[in-house]
Amino acid sequence: MGTRKTAVFGEIENELAELAKAIGHPARVAILRELANRNVCVCGEIVDTLPLAQSTVSQHLKELKAAGLISGTVEGVKSCYCINWAALERFKTLLDDFFKPGSGQNCAC
Amino acid sequence: MGTRKTAVFGEIENELAELAKAIGHPARVAILRELANRNVCVCGEIVDTLPLAQSTVSQHLKELKAAGLISGTVEGVKSCYCINWAALERFKTLLDDFFKPGSGQNCAC
DNA sequence: AATATTTATCGTAATTTTACGATTAATGCT
DNA sequence: AGCATTAATCGTAAAATTACGATAAATATT
């Protein structure tokens, strides 16, 4: 127990959930915003903007990368990260497609 | 440790993260989709569509409600839930505003 | 009044997440 | 070659999440 039962859900549900989950932390939101604003960012600069330990930021970067929301390449000693606009667009599209108002009755709540 | 350091982040970062986090689970995505399609839904119907225990679904509904993504009212023995379109719109707006491409250099990664 | 139905809550266990410091690996500099 | 810098990884602890069954509370039904 304590494990997400991803296997019993549809592919789209899981894809959407995974992207949302990756965005679902203020530090990762801040990282994405920084990357969006600057388009390119060296790891150390991201660390400097966040009130978190370097190792923690590294962990968040790893998660964003795993979700496909950012990509990173090694540039000598440094690491260059940038946002994956396509993934972000994909997320928005999924949101729009998945949560479209149906033809059902109106809400009474 | 193990706790999210929400206090050190901006209000918008936290708001965006909280909404994303709430969507960040396939069961909750499925619930939202069901609610979006039908616009109104009785709790039992949602439980029937999900391969999860009733108590687990109830927990997910509670989280979606806490995040403001759905609202629910008691209708006799049953509970009527519906999607909060405004919250979903708010989420999309935050996404658009927060992750807008800046005037920086292009990505090289 | 007794029973059934519906859903929220409680208690609990397994797992994941978040955070940090310390260490390692890799490159750059002197 | 030796030292400095940068960032990933490791180890670990605290807390949150996810899931379930059992129970409780509230309304319907007979």
Short mmCIF file of C-alpha atoms (C1' of nucleotides) in Angstrom, two decimals:
data_model
loop_
_atom_site.label_atom_id
_atom_site.label_comp_id
_atom_site.label_asym_id
_atom_site.label_seq_id
_atom_site.Cartn_x
_atom_site.Cartn_y
_atom_site.Cartn_z
CA MET A 1 0.00 0.00 0.00
CA GLY A 2 0.96 3.64 -0.25
CA THR A 3 1.73 3.07 -3.90
CA ARG A 4 -0.13 4.78 -6.70
CA LYS A 5 -2.19 2.28 -8.71
CA THR A 6 -1.18 3.74 -12.05
CA ALA A 7 -1.77 0.45 -13.87
CA VAL A 8 -5.54 0.64 -13.47
CA PHE A 9 -5.84 4.06 -15.11
CA GLY A 10 -5.75 5.12 -18.71
CA GLU A 11 -2.64 6.30 -20.47
CA ILE A 12 -3.87 9.85 -20.82
CA GLU A 13 -4.92 10.07 -17.19
CA ASN A 14 -1.44 9.00 -16.17
CA GLU A 15 0.31 11.32 -18.60
CA LEU A 16 -1.70 14.31 -17.47
CA ALA A 17 -1.27 13.39 -13.81
CA GLU A 18 2.48 12.98 -14.16
CA LEU A 19 2.93 16.37 -15.75
CA ALA A 20 0.71 18.02 -13.15
CA LYS A 21 2.51 16.27 -10.35
CA ALA A 22 5.85 17.53 -11.60
CA ILE A 23 4.55 21.09 -11.60
CA GLY A 24 2.93 20.52 -8.22
CA HIS A 25 5.67 21.92 -6.04
CA PRO A 26 6.46 25.60 -5.52
CA ALA A 27 10.18 25.06 -6.00
CA ARG A 28 9.60 23.39 -9.33
CA VAL A 29 7.17 26.12 -10.33
CA ALA A 30 9.86 28.65 -9.49
CA ILE A 31 12.43 26.74 -11.51
CA LEU A 32 10.13 26.55 -14.51
CA ARG A 33 9.34 30.24 -14.27
CA GLU A 34 13.04 31.10 -14.10
CA LEU A 35 13.73 28.89 -17.09
CA ALA A 36 10.79 30.35 -18.99
CA ASN A 37 11.91 33.91 -18.36
CA ARG A 38 15.51 33.31 -19.28
CA ASN A 39 14.98 30.43 -21.64
CA VAL A 40 18.39 29.09 -20.65
CA CYS A 41 19.84 28.71 -17.23
CA VAL A 42 22.91 27.31 -15.59
CA CYS A 43 22.19 25.11 -12.61
CA GLY A 44 24.08 27.32 -10.18
CA GLU A 45 21.96 30.32 -11.11
CA ILE A 46 18.81 28.38 -10.34
CA VAL A 47 20.23 27.28 -7.02
CA ASP A 48 21.00 30.91 -6.19
CA THR A 49 17.44 32.02 -6.77
CA LEU A 50 15.97 29.35 -4.50
CA PRO A 51 16.06 29.20 -0.71
CA LEU A 52 16.91 25.52 -0.78
CA ALA A 53 20.03 23.44 -0.52
CA GLN A 54 21.92 22.66 -3.70
CA SER A 55 21.19 18.96 -3.41
CA THR A 56 17.49 19.62 -3.03
CA VAL A 57 17.39 21.80 -6.12
CA SER A 58 19.28 19.12 -8.03
CA GLN A 59 16.61 16.65 -7.02
CA HIS A 60 13.83 18.92 -8.26
CA LEU A 61 15.65 19.44 -11.54
CA LYS A 62 15.90 15.69 -11.93
CA GLU A 63 12.17 15.31 -11.45
CA LEU A 64 11.33 18.01 -13.96
CA LYS A 65 13.65 16.32 -16.41
CA ALA A 66 12.08 12.92 -15.77
CA ALA A 67 8.67 14.42 -16.51
CA GLY A 68 10.05 15.83 -19.75
CA LEU A 69 9.36 19.41 -18.78
CA ILE A 70 12.98 20.50 -19.00
CA SER A 71 16.14 19.28 -20.66
CA GLY A 72 19.68 19.68 -19.50
CA THR A 73 23.12 19.30 -20.96
CA VAL A 74 26.54 19.36 -19.40
CA GLU A 75 28.67 22.36 -20.37
CA GLY A 76 32.07 21.76 -18.92
CA VAL A 77 31.76 21.88 -15.14
CA LYS A 78 28.37 23.50 -15.36
CA SER A 79 24.97 22.17 -16.31
CA CYS A 80 22.72 24.05 -18.67
CA TYR A 81 18.99 23.62 -18.32
CA CYS A 82 16.16 24.84 -20.44
CA ILE A 83 12.42 24.53 -20.56
CA ASN A 84 10.68 22.16 -22.92
CA TRP A 85 7.98 24.35 -24.41
CA ALA A 86 6.50 21.43 -26.30
CA ALA A 87 5.85 19.53 -23.10
CA LEU A 88 4.20 22.57 -21.56
CA GLU A 89 2.03 22.95 -24.62
CA ARG A 90 1.22 19.28 -24.48
CA PHE A 91 0.11 19.75 -20.89
CA LYS A 92 -2.17 22.64 -21.78
CA THR A 93 -3.64 20.69 -24.67
CA LEU A 94 -4.32 17.71 -22.46
CA LEU A 95 -6.00 19.99 -19.93
CA ASP A 96 -8.19 21.55 -22.60
CA ASP A 97 -9.11 18.26 -24.23
CA PHE A 98 -9.67 16.33 -21.07
CA PHE A 99 -11.65 18.83 -19.11
CA LYS A 100 -13.98 20.05 -21.80
CA PRO A 101 -17.54 20.76 -20.65
CA GLY A 102 -19.83 17.93 -21.74
CA SER A 103 -23.43 18.06 -22.86
CA GLY A 104 -24.76 17.07 -19.47
CA GLN A 105 -27.04 18.99 -17.19
CA ASN A 106 -25.86 22.10 -15.42
CA CYS A 107 -24.29 22.05 -12.01
CA ALA A 108 -26.53 22.57 -9.02
CA CYS A 109 -23.89 22.55 -6.31
CA MET B 1 12.24 17.49 7.21
CA GLY B 2 9.98 15.86 4.69
CA THR B 3 7.82 18.96 4.83
CA ARG B 4 7.33 21.28 1.92
CA LYS B 5 8.86 24.69 2.63
CA THR B 6 5.90 26.60 1.27
CA ALA B 7 6.60 29.65 3.42
CA VAL B 8 9.73 30.56 1.47
CA PHE B 9 7.96 30.72 -1.87
CA GLY B 10 5.71 33.31 -3.44
CA GLU B 11 1.96 33.23 -3.22
CA ILE B 12 1.51 32.56 -6.90
CA GLU B 13 4.06 29.78 -6.91
CA ASN B 14 2.19 28.11 -4.09
CA GLU B 15 -1.22 28.61 -5.64
CA LEU B 16 -0.12 27.19 -8.95
CA ALA B 17 1.67 24.31 -7.28
CA GLU B 18 -1.32 23.43 -5.14
CA LEU B 19 -3.67 23.28 -8.09
CA ALA B 20 -1.19 21.22 -10.09
CA LYS B 21 -0.60 18.89 -7.19
CA ALA B 22 -4.33 18.27 -6.83
CA ILE B 23 -4.55 17.31 -10.50
CA GLY B 24 -1.39 15.24 -10.16
CA HIS B 25 -2.99 11.89 -9.56
CA PRO B 26 -4.66 9.71 -12.21
CA ALA B 27 -7.66 9.02 -9.99
CA ARG B 28 -8.26 12.71 -9.50
CA VAL B 29 -7.80 13.33 -13.20
CA ALA B 30 -10.41 10.66 -13.86
CA ILE B 31 -12.77 12.23 -11.34
CA LEU B 32 -12.36 15.65 -12.91
CA ARG B 33 -12.93 14.27 -16.37
CA GLU B 34 -16.07 12.48 -15.25
CA LEU B 35 -17.32 15.64 -13.58
CA ALA B 36 -16.44 17.71 -16.64
CA ASN B 37 -18.28 15.38 -18.98
CA ARG B 38 -21.40 15.11 -16.88
CA ASN B 39 -21.10 18.47 -15.13
CA VAL B 40 -22.84 16.97 -12.11
CA CYS B 41 -22.17 13.68 -10.42
CA VAL B 42 -23.29 11.78 -7.38
CA CYS B 43 -20.47 10.37 -5.34
CA GLY B 44 -21.55 6.76 -5.83
CA GLU B 45 -21.40 7.11 -9.59
CA ILE B 46 -17.84 8.34 -9.35
CA VAL B 47 -16.92 5.45 -7.10
CA ASP B 48 -18.41 3.04 -9.63
CA THR B 49 -16.25 4.36 -12.45
CA LEU B 50 -13.03 4.00 -10.49
CA PRO B 51 -11.17 0.81 -9.62
CA LEU B 52 -10.55 2.03 -6.09
CA ALA B 53 -12.15 1.52 -2.72
CA GLN B 54 -14.96 3.86 -1.72
CA SER B 55 -12.95 5.34 1.11
CA THR B 56 -10.05 6.07 -1.21
CA VAL B 57 -12.28 7.85 -3.69
CA SER B 58 -13.79 9.86 -0.85
CA GLN B 59 -10.29 10.93 0.13
CA HIS B 60 -9.50 12.05 -3.42
CA LEU B 61 -12.75 14.01 -3.58
CA LYS B 62 -11.81 15.73 -0.35
CA GLU B 63 -8.48 16.79 -1.79
CA LEU B 64 -10.01 18.14 -4.97
CA LYS B 65 -12.46 20.07 -2.85
CA ALA B 66 -9.70 21.44 -0.62
CA ALA B 67 -7.90 22.68 -3.71
CA GLY B 68 -11.10 24.38 -4.86
CA LEU B 69 -11.34 22.36 -8.05
CA ILE B 70 -14.70 20.85 -7.21
CA SER B 71 -17.59 21.63 -4.93
CA GLY B 72 -19.97 19.25 -3.27
CA THR B 73 -23.27 19.42 -1.51
CA VAL B 74 -25.24 16.87 0.44
CA GLU B 75 -28.47 15.76 -1.21
CA GLY B 76 -30.22 13.57 1.27
CA VAL B 77 -28.12 10.43 1.72
CA LYS B 78 -26.15 11.18 -1.39
CA SER B 79 -23.45 13.70 -2.16
CA CYS B 80 -23.52 15.76 -5.30
CA TYR B 81 -20.23 16.92 -6.72
CA CYS B 82 -19.48 19.22 -9.58
CA ILE B 83 -16.45 20.76 -11.20
CA ASN B 84 -15.41 24.32 -10.50
CA TRP B 85 -14.79 25.66 -13.97
CA ALA B 86 -13.53 28.95 -12.62
CA ALA B 87 -10.75 27.22 -10.71
CA LEU B 88 -9.75 25.30 -13.80
CA GLU B 89 -9.69 28.50 -15.81
CA ARG B 90 -7.65 30.13 -13.07
CA PHE B 91 -5.17 27.30 -13.32
CA LYS B 92 -4.83 27.71 -17.07
CA THR B 93 -4.42 31.44 -16.71
CA LEU B 94 -1.71 30.99 -14.11
CA LEU B 95 0.06 28.54 -16.38
CA ASP B 96 -0.07 30.95 -19.30
CA ASP B 97 1.00 33.97 -17.28
CA PHE B 98 3.69 32.26 -15.32
CA PHE B 99 5.36 30.29 -18.04
CA LYS B 100 5.43 32.92 -20.74
CA PRO B 101 8.59 32.93 -22.88
CA GLY B 102 10.85 35.77 -21.82
CA SER B 103 13.10 37.94 -23.93
CA GLY B 104 16.22 35.96 -23.10
CA GLN B 105 18.49 34.07 -25.42
CA ASN B 106 17.34 30.92 -27.12
CA CYS B 107 17.84 27.52 -25.65
CA ALA B 108 20.90 25.58 -26.64
CA CYS B 109 20.17 22.33 -24.80
"C1'" DA C 1 -39.02 1.00 14.85
"C1'" DA C 2 -35.97 -1.71 12.28
"C1'" DT C 3 -33.23 -2.16 8.33
"C1'" DA C 4 -30.85 -0.64 4.30
"C1'" DT C 5 -28.20 2.71 1.69
"C1'" DT C 6 -24.83 6.15 1.14
"C1'" DT C 7 -20.77 8.52 2.20
"C1'" DA C 8 -17.47 10.52 5.49
"C1'" DT C 9 -14.11 9.51 8.86
"C1'" DC C 10 -10.82 6.69 11.56
"C1'" DG C 11 -7.01 3.71 12.07
"C1'" DT C 12 -3.28 1.70 9.88
"C1'" DA C 13 0.49 0.14 6.78
"C1'" DA C 14 3.41 0.67 2.82
"C1'" DT C 15 5.52 3.85 -0.03
"C1'" DT C 16 6.87 8.22 -1.71
"C1'" DT C 17 8.29 12.87 -1.12
"C1'" DT C 18 11.04 16.53 0.67
"C1'" DA C 19 14.91 18.19 2.66
"C1'" DC C 20 19.66 18.33 4.22
"C1'" DG C 21 24.65 17.40 4.74
"C1'" DA C 22 28.43 14.76 3.04
"C1'" DT C 23 30.62 12.74 -0.56
"C1'" DT C 24 31.96 11.87 -5.27
"C1'" DA C 25 33.02 12.85 -10.04
"C1'" DA C 26 34.30 15.84 -13.44
"C1'" DT C 27 36.13 19.79 -15.32
"C1'" DG C 28 38.83 24.10 -15.03
"C1'" DC C 29 42.57 26.87 -13.20
"C1'" DT C 30 47.34 27.95 -11.30
"C1'" DA D 1 50.22 17.88 -10.48
"C1'" DG D 2 47.45 20.07 -7.08
"C1'" DC D 3 43.58 22.82 -5.86
"C1'" DA D 4 39.04 24.97 -6.74
"C1'" DT D 5 34.46 24.89 -8.58
"C1'" DT D 6 30.26 22.82 -10.03
"C1'" DA D 7 26.70 19.65 -9.83
"C1'" DA D 8 25.09 14.87 -9.24
"C1'" DT D 9 24.50 11.17 -6.09
"C1'" DC D 10 24.25 8.83 -1.54
"C1'" DG D 11 22.53 8.25 2.96
"C1'" DT D 12 19.17 9.52 6.06
"C1'" DA D 13 15.25 11.44 8.68
"C1'" DA D 14 10.76 13.49 8.94
"C1'" DA D 15 6.52 14.03 6.91
"C1'" DA D 16 3.02 13.36 3.42
"C1'" DT D 17 0.57 10.38 0.28
"C1'" DT D 18 -2.02 6.43 -1.11
"C1'" DA D 19 -4.67 2.70 -0.22
"C1'" DC D 20 -7.75 -0.34 2.32
"C1'" DG D 21 -11.10 -2.17 5.71
"C1'" DA D 22 -13.94 -1.01 9.47
"C1'" DT D 23 -16.80 2.03 11.58
"C1'" DA D 24 -19.91 5.88 12.18
"C1'" DA D 25 -23.45 9.14 10.91
"C1'" DA D 26 -27.23 10.41 8.39
"C1'" DT D 27 -31.07 9.77 5.59
"C1'" DA D 28 -34.46 6.42 3.20
"C1'" DT D 29 -37.24 2.59 3.02
"C1'" DT D 30 -40.16 -1.15 4.72
#
